[in-house]
Amino acid sequence: MSALPWTPFYTQATASGKAVENTESLLAYWAVAATVAFTVLVYVFENYLDARQKKSYHVTTFPKELETTVSVIDAEPPKQKKEEEAKTDEAKGGDEAKKPEIDQHKPLLPQLQAKFTKSQAYGLDKINFSMFSSLYDTAETVSFLLLGFLPFAWDTAVALGETYFGYNEADDEIKITLIFLGGVTVIGMIMALPFELYSTFKIEKKHGFNKQTLGLFVSDKLKGLVLTAVIGGPFVALLLKIIKVGGEYFFVYVWGFLFVFSLFMMTVYPVVIMPLFNKYEPLSDGELKTRIYGLADKLKYPLTKLFVMDGSKRSSHSNAFMFGFGKNKRIVLFDTLMQQVHDDEILAILGHELGHWKLGHTLTNFIVTQMYTGASFYAFSLCYGSNDLYRAFGFDGEGREVPTIIALMLFFQTLWAPIDKILSFALTMFSRRCEFEADRFSVGLGMSKALQSGLCKIHLENLGALCPDGWYSTYHYSHPPLVERLSAMMSLDKKTE
């Protein structure tokens, strides 16, 4: 490995014992070394950001800027009668065991300060785990590249297909691809399992978030595998078929197929797949339900159904989301969210989410995703016939065509990877901008104070980072840090006074 070009330990040529003529193309010469170098470079950069974030978790003093900001919120709490909050608690079940640690009637600042140490400890555990898992992932990726895992896995799938099903590599490539992907998926799941178990049953449980039993964890994994086979198998088969028969402009047909599939999944996933993992029940009749429908009517959001999801079945983290097409929109509230904040704050949070819809963020993100998909497959079409790239990674068997799935995997792992990193960062920055705009929209609805207090409570309950490193948050956070959002809303409040 000291001299270029680097060659995987296992290649189809070495496995067959037949020498292959060396190529002098720059792509073949640099492909493996450049891919390894880029992978390590990304790891080093992201590890540096992780180290900065880890340092911020060692801070023991509550952030002064956040203290000043939250003090303003405490000085002007949202106006909601305690009698109404009591009714809300009763409507939500009134279960003492499910009540959050936050006291709705006390100032937020002392509660945030009291949770600061816990928040820092939680963040430190997560960043330490993330740094270790990132090191492992990088080592695994580089090892697989240098050992020739892909050509070995493909040749194994070919042998299994020939031995047990009578498949021929030339005529049954798609069927062999499904065997290959099935094996790679299972291997990947097994190798990731220790990390998922530690994260769920060690870190999340230690800090009071995990509610999932081992049985439920295993059940989720099995359901995921079945869904991957039932949906992923036909999807991959159709995708590869389109690429093979689409001719020179196959990327156009692929884009059309993926566009239709995206719409299909956006429709089916919330209605068919998500209920396999969680229970969705209609929100009980009452003031909250009436006010949510009133807000939707005010914004002309065609809300048809309003659900509560048993998020507490797995975790005490909270969330809310919307889905649906045309005039059939739905809103889902986590039961944990309803326990953590009161009605005014739920309305303000939904005002923020509806702002994304009203301002076109949802549609814009969908369009950007489709453009990204089209651009990536157009770029792939330009490289599809580049046998030098595939030979460099061990697919150099004499007289053997490179499998389409391998061509796709190597393209996205090598040539497209730097572009993907740049575009992903650009999308993260765009997402942060959208969050500020949605906050501004909620402020425009007269919900500023309630949104501010609601965000603080969610942050408090979820032990969110209260003093994140600037570089780390800019690179990783799709949502701006809490203090930035609060400060922006307060500036808007001053302008409207």
Coordinates of C-alpha atoms in Angstrom, one line a residue:
M1 CA 0.0 0.0 0.0
S2 CA 3.0 2.3 0.0
A3 CA 2.9 2.8 -3.8
L4 CA 0.1 3.8 -6.1
P5 CA -2.2 2.6 -7.4
W6 CA -3.7 1.0 -4.3
T7 CA -5.5 -2.3 -5.0
P8 CA -8.0 -4.1 -2.7
F9 CA -6.7 -7.3 -1.2
Y10 CA -9.6 -9.3 -2.8
T11 CA -10.3 -8.7 -6.5
Q12 CA -12.3 -10.7 -8.9
A13 CA -9.1 -11.2 -11.0
T14 CA -7.0 -12.5 -8.0
A15 CA -9.9 -14.7 -7.0
S16 CA -10.0 -16.3 -10.4
G17 CA -6.2 -16.5 -10.6
K18 CA -6.2 -14.6 -13.9
A19 CA -4.1 -11.5 -14.4
V20 CA -5.7 -8.4 -15.7
E21 CA -3.9 -5.8 -17.9
N22 CA -3.1 -2.7 -15.9
T23 CA -4.7 0.6 -16.9
E24 CA -2.8 3.9 -16.8
S25 CA -5.9 6.1 -16.4
L26 CA -5.8 8.7 -13.7
L27 CA -9.2 7.6 -12.3
A28 CA -8.0 4.0 -11.8
Y29 CA -4.6 5.2 -10.5
W30 CA -6.0 7.4 -7.8
A31 CA -9.5 6.0 -7.1
V32 CA -8.9 3.9 -4.0
A33 CA -6.3 6.2 -2.5
A34 CA -8.4 9.3 -3.1
T35 CA -11.5 7.7 -1.6
V36 CA -9.7 6.6 1.5
A37 CA -8.1 10.0 1.8
F38 CA -11.4 11.8 1.5
T39 CA -13.0 9.4 4.0
V40 CA -10.2 10.0 6.5
L41 CA -10.2 13.8 5.9
V42 CA -14.0 14.1 6.6
Y43 CA -13.5 12.0 9.8
V44 CA -10.7 14.3 11.0
F45 CA -12.7 17.4 10.3
E46 CA -15.8 16.1 11.9
N47 CA -13.9 14.7 14.8
Y48 CA -12.3 18.2 15.4
L49 CA -15.9 19.6 15.5
D50 CA -16.9 16.9 17.9
A51 CA -13.9 17.8 20.1
R52 CA -15.0 21.4 20.2
Q53 CA -18.5 20.4 21.1
K54 CA -17.1 18.0 23.8
K55 CA -15.2 21.0 25.3
S56 CA -18.5 23.0 25.5
Y57 CA -20.1 20.1 27.5
H58 CA -17.4 20.6 30.1
V59 CA -18.6 24.2 30.8
T60 CA -20.0 24.4 34.3
T61 CA -21.4 27.9 34.3
F62 CA -24.9 28.5 32.9
P63 CA -24.6 30.6 29.6
K64 CA -25.0 34.3 30.4
E65 CA -26.7 35.1 27.1
L66 CA -29.3 32.4 27.7
E67 CA -29.8 33.5 31.3
T68 CA -30.6 37.1 30.1
T69 CA -32.9 35.9 27.4
V70 CA -34.9 33.5 29.5
S71 CA -35.2 36.1 32.3
V72 CA -37.2 38.2 29.8
I73 CA -39.6 35.3 29.2
D74 CA -40.1 34.8 32.9
A75 CA -40.9 38.5 33.3
E76 CA -43.8 38.1 30.8
P77 CA -45.2 34.6 31.0
P78 CA -48.0 33.5 28.5
K79 CA -51.4 34.3 29.8
Q80 CA -53.3 31.2 30.6
K81 CA -55.4 30.5 33.6
K82 CA -54.4 27.8 36.0
E83 CA -57.9 26.5 35.9
E84 CA -57.5 25.9 32.1
E85 CA -54.2 24.2 32.7
A86 CA -55.8 21.9 35.3
K87 CA -58.5 21.0 32.7
T88 CA -55.7 20.3 30.2
D89 CA -53.9 18.0 32.6
E90 CA -57.1 16.2 33.2
A91 CA -57.8 15.9 29.5
K92 CA -54.3 14.5 29.0
G93 CA -54.8 11.8 31.5
G94 CA -53.7 13.3 34.8
D95 CA -51.4 10.4 35.4
E96 CA -48.9 11.4 38.1
A97 CA -46.4 8.9 36.8
K98 CA -46.4 10.5 33.4
K99 CA -46.1 14.1 34.6
P100 CA -42.9 15.8 33.4
E101 CA -40.3 17.2 35.8
I102 CA -41.0 20.7 34.7
D103 CA -43.4 22.8 36.9
Q104 CA -45.7 24.8 34.7
H105 CA -46.3 27.4 37.3
K106 CA -42.7 28.3 38.2
P107 CA -40.3 30.5 36.3
L108 CA -38.3 28.8 33.6
L109 CA -34.8 30.1 34.3
P110 CA -34.3 28.4 37.7
Q111 CA -35.6 25.1 36.2
L112 CA -33.2 25.4 33.2
Q113 CA -30.4 26.2 35.6
A114 CA -31.2 23.2 37.7
K115 CA -31.2 20.9 34.6
F116 CA -28.0 22.5 33.2
T117 CA -25.7 19.9 34.8
K118 CA -27.9 17.0 33.7
S119 CA -28.0 18.5 30.2
Q120 CA -24.2 18.8 30.0
A121 CA -23.8 15.2 31.3
Y122 CA -26.2 13.9 28.7
G123 CA -24.5 15.8 25.9
L124 CA -21.1 14.6 27.0
D125 CA -22.2 11.0 27.0
K126 CA -23.7 11.4 23.6
I127 CA -20.6 13.1 22.1
N128 CA -18.2 10.6 23.5
F129 CA -20.3 7.8 22.1
S130 CA -20.5 9.6 18.7
M131 CA -16.8 10.1 18.6
F132 CA -16.1 6.4 19.2
S133 CA -18.8 5.2 16.7
S134 CA -17.5 7.7 14.1
L135 CA -14.0 6.3 14.6
Y136 CA -15.3 2.8 14.2
D137 CA -17.4 3.6 11.1
T138 CA -14.4 5.2 9.4
A139 CA -12.1 2.3 10.2
E140 CA -14.8 -0.1 8.9
T141 CA -15.3 1.9 5.7
V142 CA -11.5 2.0 5.0
S143 CA -11.0 -1.6 5.9
F144 CA -13.8 -2.7 3.6
L145 CA -12.4 -0.7 0.7
L146 CA -8.9 -2.0 1.2
L147 CA -9.9 -5.6 1.8
G148 CA -12.3 -5.7 -1.2
F149 CA -15.5 -6.4 0.7
L150 CA -17.8 -5.4 -2.2
P151 CA -16.3 -7.7 -4.8
F152 CA -16.1 -10.5 -2.3
A153 CA -19.7 -10.0 -1.2
W154 CA -20.9 -9.8 -4.8
D155 CA -19.0 -13.0 -5.8
T156 CA -20.5 -14.7 -2.7
A157 CA -23.9 -13.7 -3.8
V158 CA -23.2 -15.0 -7.3
A159 CA -22.1 -18.3 -5.9
L160 CA -25.2 -18.6 -3.7
G161 CA -27.5 -17.8 -6.6
E162 CA -25.9 -20.3 -8.8
T163 CA -25.7 -23.1 -6.2
Y164 CA -29.2 -22.8 -4.6
F165 CA -31.4 -21.1 -7.3
G166 CA -29.7 -21.8 -10.6
Y167 CA -29.1 -18.1 -11.3
N168 CA -26.7 -17.0 -14.0
E169 CA -24.8 -13.8 -13.4
A170 CA -25.2 -12.6 -17.0
D171 CA -29.0 -13.3 -17.2
D172 CA -30.1 -12.9 -13.5
E173 CA -28.2 -9.9 -12.4
I174 CA -31.2 -8.3 -10.6
K175 CA -32.0 -11.5 -8.7
I176 CA -28.4 -11.8 -7.6
T177 CA -28.4 -8.2 -6.6
L178 CA -31.3 -8.9 -4.2
I179 CA -29.3 -11.7 -2.6
F180 CA -26.3 -9.4 -2.4
L181 CA -28.3 -6.5 -0.8
G182 CA -30.0 -8.9 1.6
G183 CA -26.6 -10.2 2.8
V184 CA -25.1 -6.7 3.0
T185 CA -28.1 -5.4 4.9
V186 CA -28.0 -8.2 7.5
I187 CA -24.3 -7.8 8.0
G188 CA -24.7 -4.1 8.4
M189 CA -27.5 -4.6 10.9
I190 CA -25.5 -7.1 12.9
M191 CA -22.4 -4.8 13.0
A192 CA -24.4 -1.8 14.1
L193 CA -26.4 -3.7 16.7
P194 CA -24.0 -3.3 19.6
F195 CA -23.9 0.5 19.0
E196 CA -27.7 0.8 18.9
L197 CA -28.1 -1.3 22.0
Y198 CA -25.6 0.8 23.9
S199 CA -27.1 4.0 22.8
T200 CA -30.7 2.9 23.6
F201 CA -30.3 0.8 26.7
K202 CA -27.2 2.5 28.3
I203 CA -27.1 6.2 27.4
E204 CA -30.8 6.9 26.8
K205 CA -31.8 4.8 29.8
K206 CA -29.2 6.4 32.1
H207 CA -30.6 9.8 31.4
G208 CA -34.2 8.8 31.8
F209 CA -35.3 8.8 28.1
N210 CA -35.6 5.2 27.0
K211 CA -38.9 3.5 27.6
Q212 CA -38.3 0.7 25.1
T213 CA -38.1 -2.9 26.2
L214 CA -35.7 -5.3 24.6
G215 CA -38.6 -7.2 23.2
L216 CA -39.9 -4.0 21.5
F217 CA -36.5 -3.2 20.2
V218 CA -36.2 -6.7 18.6
S219 CA -39.7 -6.4 17.3
D220 CA -38.9 -3.1 15.6
K221 CA -35.8 -4.6 14.0
L222 CA -37.7 -7.6 12.6
K223 CA -40.5 -5.3 11.3
G224 CA -37.8 -3.1 9.7
L225 CA -36.2 -6.1 7.9
V226 CA -39.6 -7.3 6.6
L227 CA -40.5 -3.9 5.3
T228 CA -37.1 -3.5 3.7
A229 CA -37.6 -6.8 1.8
V230 CA -41.2 -6.1 0.9
I231 CA -40.7 -2.5 -0.3
G232 CA -37.0 -2.2 -0.9
G233 CA -36.7 -5.4 -3.0
P234 CA -39.2 -4.5 -5.7
F235 CA -38.0 -0.9 -5.6
V236 CA -34.4 -1.9 -6.3
A237 CA -35.5 -4.3 -8.9
L238 CA -37.5 -1.7 -10.8
L239 CA -34.7 0.9 -10.4
L240 CA -32.1 -1.4 -11.9
K241 CA -34.4 -2.5 -14.7
I242 CA -35.0 1.1 -15.7
I243 CA -31.3 1.9 -15.8
K244 CA -30.7 -1.2 -17.9
V245 CA -33.4 -0.6 -20.5
G246 CA -33.5 3.2 -20.4
G247 CA -30.8 3.8 -22.9
E248 CA -28.7 6.9 -23.0
Y249 CA -31.3 9.0 -21.2
F250 CA -32.1 6.5 -18.5
F251 CA -31.5 9.2 -15.8
V252 CA -34.7 10.9 -17.0
Y253 CA -36.8 7.8 -16.5
V254 CA -35.1 7.1 -13.1
W255 CA -35.9 10.6 -12.0
G256 CA -39.6 10.1 -13.0
F257 CA -39.7 6.7 -11.2
L258 CA -38.1 8.1 -8.0
F259 CA -40.5 11.1 -8.1
V260 CA -43.5 8.8 -8.3
F261 CA -42.0 6.5 -5.6
S262 CA -41.5 9.6 -3.3
L263 CA -45.1 10.6 -3.6
F264 CA -46.2 7.0 -3.0
M265 CA -44.0 6.7 0.2
M266 CA -45.1 10.1 1.5
T267 CA -48.7 8.8 1.2
V268 CA -48.3 5.3 2.4
Y269 CA -45.6 5.7 5.1
P270 CA -47.7 7.7 7.6
V271 CA -50.9 5.8 7.0
V272 CA -49.7 2.2 6.6
I273 CA -46.1 1.8 7.9
M274 CA -46.0 4.2 10.9
P275 CA -49.0 2.5 12.6
L276 CA -47.0 -0.7 12.6
F277 CA -44.7 0.8 15.1
N278 CA -46.9 3.3 17.1
K279 CA -50.5 3.8 18.0
Y280 CA -52.4 6.8 16.6
E281 CA -55.5 7.9 18.4
P282 CA -57.7 10.9 17.6
L283 CA -57.2 13.8 19.9
S284 CA -60.1 13.9 22.4
D285 CA -62.8 16.5 22.0
G286 CA -62.1 19.6 24.0
E287 CA -60.7 23.1 23.9
L288 CA -57.3 22.1 22.5
K289 CA -58.8 20.3 19.6
T290 CA -61.2 23.2 18.9
R291 CA -58.4 25.7 19.0
I292 CA -56.1 23.6 16.7
Y293 CA -58.8 23.3 14.1
G294 CA -59.5 27.0 14.5
L295 CA -55.8 27.8 13.8
A296 CA -55.9 25.5 10.8
D297 CA -59.0 27.2 9.4
K298 CA -57.5 30.7 10.0
L299 CA -54.5 29.7 7.9
K300 CA -56.6 27.8 5.4
Y301 CA -54.8 24.6 6.2
P302 CA -57.1 21.7 5.1
L303 CA -56.8 19.7 8.4
T304 CA -58.9 16.5 8.2
K305 CA -57.5 14.5 11.1
L306 CA -55.7 15.2 14.4
F307 CA -53.9 12.4 16.2
V308 CA -52.0 11.7 19.4
M309 CA -49.1 9.2 19.0
D310 CA -47.8 7.1 21.8
G311 CA -44.2 8.3 21.6
S312 CA -43.7 7.5 25.2
K313 CA -43.8 3.9 24.3
R314 CA -40.2 4.2 23.3
S315 CA -38.9 7.5 24.6
S316 CA -39.7 10.6 26.6
H317 CA -38.4 12.8 23.8
S318 CA -41.2 14.9 22.2
N319 CA -42.2 16.1 18.8
A320 CA -45.1 17.1 16.5
F321 CA -45.4 16.7 12.7
M322 CA -47.8 17.1 9.8
F323 CA -48.3 15.1 6.6
G324 CA -50.7 14.6 3.8
F325 CA -51.4 15.9 0.3
G326 CA -53.9 18.3 -1.2
K327 CA -57.0 18.7 0.9
N328 CA -56.2 15.8 3.2
K329 CA -53.8 17.1 5.8
R330 CA -53.1 15.6 9.2
I331 CA -51.3 16.6 12.3
V332 CA -49.7 14.3 14.9
L333 CA -48.8 15.3 18.4
F334 CA -46.6 13.1 20.6
D335 CA -48.2 12.3 23.9
T336 CA -45.0 13.4 25.5
L337 CA -45.3 16.8 24.0
M338 CA -48.8 17.2 25.5
Q339 CA -47.4 16.3 28.9
Q340 CA -44.5 18.8 28.7
V341 CA -46.3 22.0 27.5
H342 CA -49.7 23.6 27.9
D343 CA -52.3 24.4 25.3
D344 CA -51.0 27.9 24.4
E345 CA -47.6 26.5 23.8
I346 CA -48.9 23.6 21.7
L347 CA -50.7 26.1 19.5
A348 CA -47.6 28.2 19.1
I349 CA -45.5 25.2 18.2
L350 CA -48.1 24.2 15.6
G351 CA -48.2 27.8 14.4
H352 CA -44.4 27.3 13.7
E353 CA -45.0 24.0 11.9
L354 CA -47.9 25.5 9.9
G355 CA -45.6 28.3 9.0
H356 CA -43.4 25.9 7.2
W357 CA -46.4 24.9 5.1
K358 CA -47.7 28.4 4.6
L359 CA -44.3 29.8 3.6
G360 CA -43.7 27.0 1.1
H361 CA -40.8 25.4 2.9
T362 CA -42.4 21.9 2.7
L363 CA -42.8 22.2 -1.1
T364 CA -39.4 23.8 -1.5
N365 CA -37.7 21.0 0.3
F366 CA -39.5 18.5 -1.8
I367 CA -38.5 20.3 -5.0
V368 CA -34.9 20.6 -3.9
T369 CA -34.8 16.9 -3.0
Q370 CA -36.1 16.0 -6.5
M371 CA -33.5 18.4 -8.1
Y372 CA -30.8 16.7 -6.1
T373 CA -32.0 13.3 -7.2
G374 CA -32.1 14.3 -10.8
A375 CA -28.6 15.9 -10.7
S376 CA -27.0 12.9 -9.0
F377 CA -28.4 10.4 -11.5
Y378 CA -27.4 12.6 -14.4
A379 CA -23.9 12.7 -13.0
F380 CA -24.1 8.9 -12.6
S381 CA -25.1 8.5 -16.2
L382 CA -21.9 10.3 -17.2
C383 CA -19.8 7.8 -15.3
Y384 CA -21.8 4.7 -15.7
G385 CA -19.5 3.3 -18.4
S386 CA -16.3 4.1 -16.6
N387 CA -14.9 0.6 -16.1
D388 CA -11.6 2.0 -14.9
L389 CA -13.4 3.1 -11.7
Y390 CA -14.9 -0.3 -11.0
R391 CA -11.7 -2.2 -11.8
A392 CA -9.9 0.0 -9.3
F393 CA -12.2 -1.4 -6.6
G394 CA -11.7 -5.0 -7.5
F395 CA -14.4 -5.6 -10.1
D396 CA -11.9 -6.6 -12.7
G397 CA -13.1 -10.1 -13.6
E398 CA -12.3 -11.0 -17.2
G399 CA -15.4 -11.0 -19.4
R400 CA -17.7 -10.0 -16.5
E401 CA -19.9 -6.9 -16.7
V402 CA -19.9 -4.7 -13.6
P403 CA -23.3 -5.0 -11.8
T404 CA -25.4 -1.9 -12.0
I405 CA -25.9 -1.8 -8.2
I406 CA -22.1 -1.9 -7.7
A407 CA -21.7 1.0 -10.2
L408 CA -24.3 3.0 -8.2
M409 CA -22.7 2.2 -4.9
L410 CA -19.2 3.1 -6.0
F411 CA -20.3 6.3 -7.7
F412 CA -22.0 7.6 -4.6
Q413 CA -19.2 6.5 -2.4
T414 CA -16.4 8.0 -4.5
L415 CA -17.1 10.7 -7.1
W416 CA -20.4 12.0 -5.7
A417 CA -19.3 12.0 -2.0
P418 CA -17.6 15.4 -2.0
I419 CA -20.5 17.0 -3.8
D420 CA -22.9 15.4 -1.4
K421 CA -21.0 16.8 1.6
I422 CA -21.2 20.3 0.2
L423 CA -24.8 20.1 -0.8
S424 CA -25.8 18.6 2.6
F425 CA -24.2 21.6 4.4
A426 CA -26.0 24.0 2.0
L427 CA -29.3 22.2 2.9
T428 CA -28.5 22.5 6.6
M429 CA -28.0 26.2 6.3
F430 CA -31.2 26.5 4.3
S431 CA -33.1 24.5 7.0
R432 CA -31.8 26.9 9.7
R433 CA -33.1 29.9 7.6
C434 CA -36.5 28.2 7.3
E435 CA -36.7 27.7 11.0
F436 CA -36.1 31.4 11.7
E437 CA -38.8 32.2 9.1
A438 CA -41.3 29.8 10.7
D439 CA -40.6 31.3 14.1
R440 CA -41.3 34.7 12.6
F441 CA -44.5 33.4 11.2
S442 CA -45.6 32.2 14.6
V443 CA -44.7 35.5 16.1
G444 CA -46.8 37.2 13.5
L445 CA -49.8 35.1 14.7
G446 CA -49.3 36.7 18.2
M447 CA -47.8 33.5 19.6
S448 CA -44.3 34.8 20.4
K449 CA -44.3 34.4 24.2
A450 CA -45.9 31.0 24.1
L451 CA -43.5 29.7 21.4
Q452 CA -40.5 31.0 23.4
S453 CA -41.7 29.4 26.7
G454 CA -42.7 26.2 24.8
L455 CA -39.2 25.9 23.2
C456 CA -37.6 26.4 26.5
K457 CA -39.7 23.6 28.1
I458 CA -39.1 21.2 25.3
H459 CA -35.3 21.9 25.5
L460 CA -35.5 21.5 29.3
E461 CA -37.4 18.2 29.1
N462 CA -35.2 16.8 26.3
L463 CA -31.9 18.0 27.9
G464 CA -31.0 19.8 24.8
A465 CA -27.6 21.5 24.5
L466 CA -27.7 24.9 26.2
C467 CA -24.3 26.2 25.1
P468 CA -23.3 24.4 21.9
D469 CA -20.1 25.2 20.1
G470 CA -20.6 27.6 17.2
W471 CA -18.7 25.7 14.6
Y472 CA -20.3 22.4 15.6
S473 CA -23.9 23.7 15.6
T474 CA -23.4 25.5 12.3
Y475 CA -22.2 22.3 10.6
H476 CA -24.6 19.8 12.2
Y477 CA -27.7 21.6 13.5
S478 CA -30.7 21.8 11.1
H479 CA -32.3 24.0 13.8
P480 CA -30.6 27.1 15.2
P481 CA -29.5 26.9 18.9
L482 CA -32.2 27.8 21.4
V483 CA -30.7 31.2 22.4
E484 CA -30.5 32.3 18.8
R485 CA -34.1 31.5 18.2
L486 CA -35.2 33.2 21.4
S487 CA -33.1 36.3 20.7
A488 CA -34.5 36.6 17.1
M489 CA -38.1 36.4 18.4
M490 CA -37.5 39.0 21.1
S491 CA -36.0 41.4 18.5
L492 CA -39.2 40.9 16.5
D493 CA -41.3 41.6 19.6
K494 CA -39.5 44.9 20.2
K495 CA -40.1 46.0 16.6
T496 CA -43.8 45.4 17.0
E497 CA -44.2 47.2 20.3

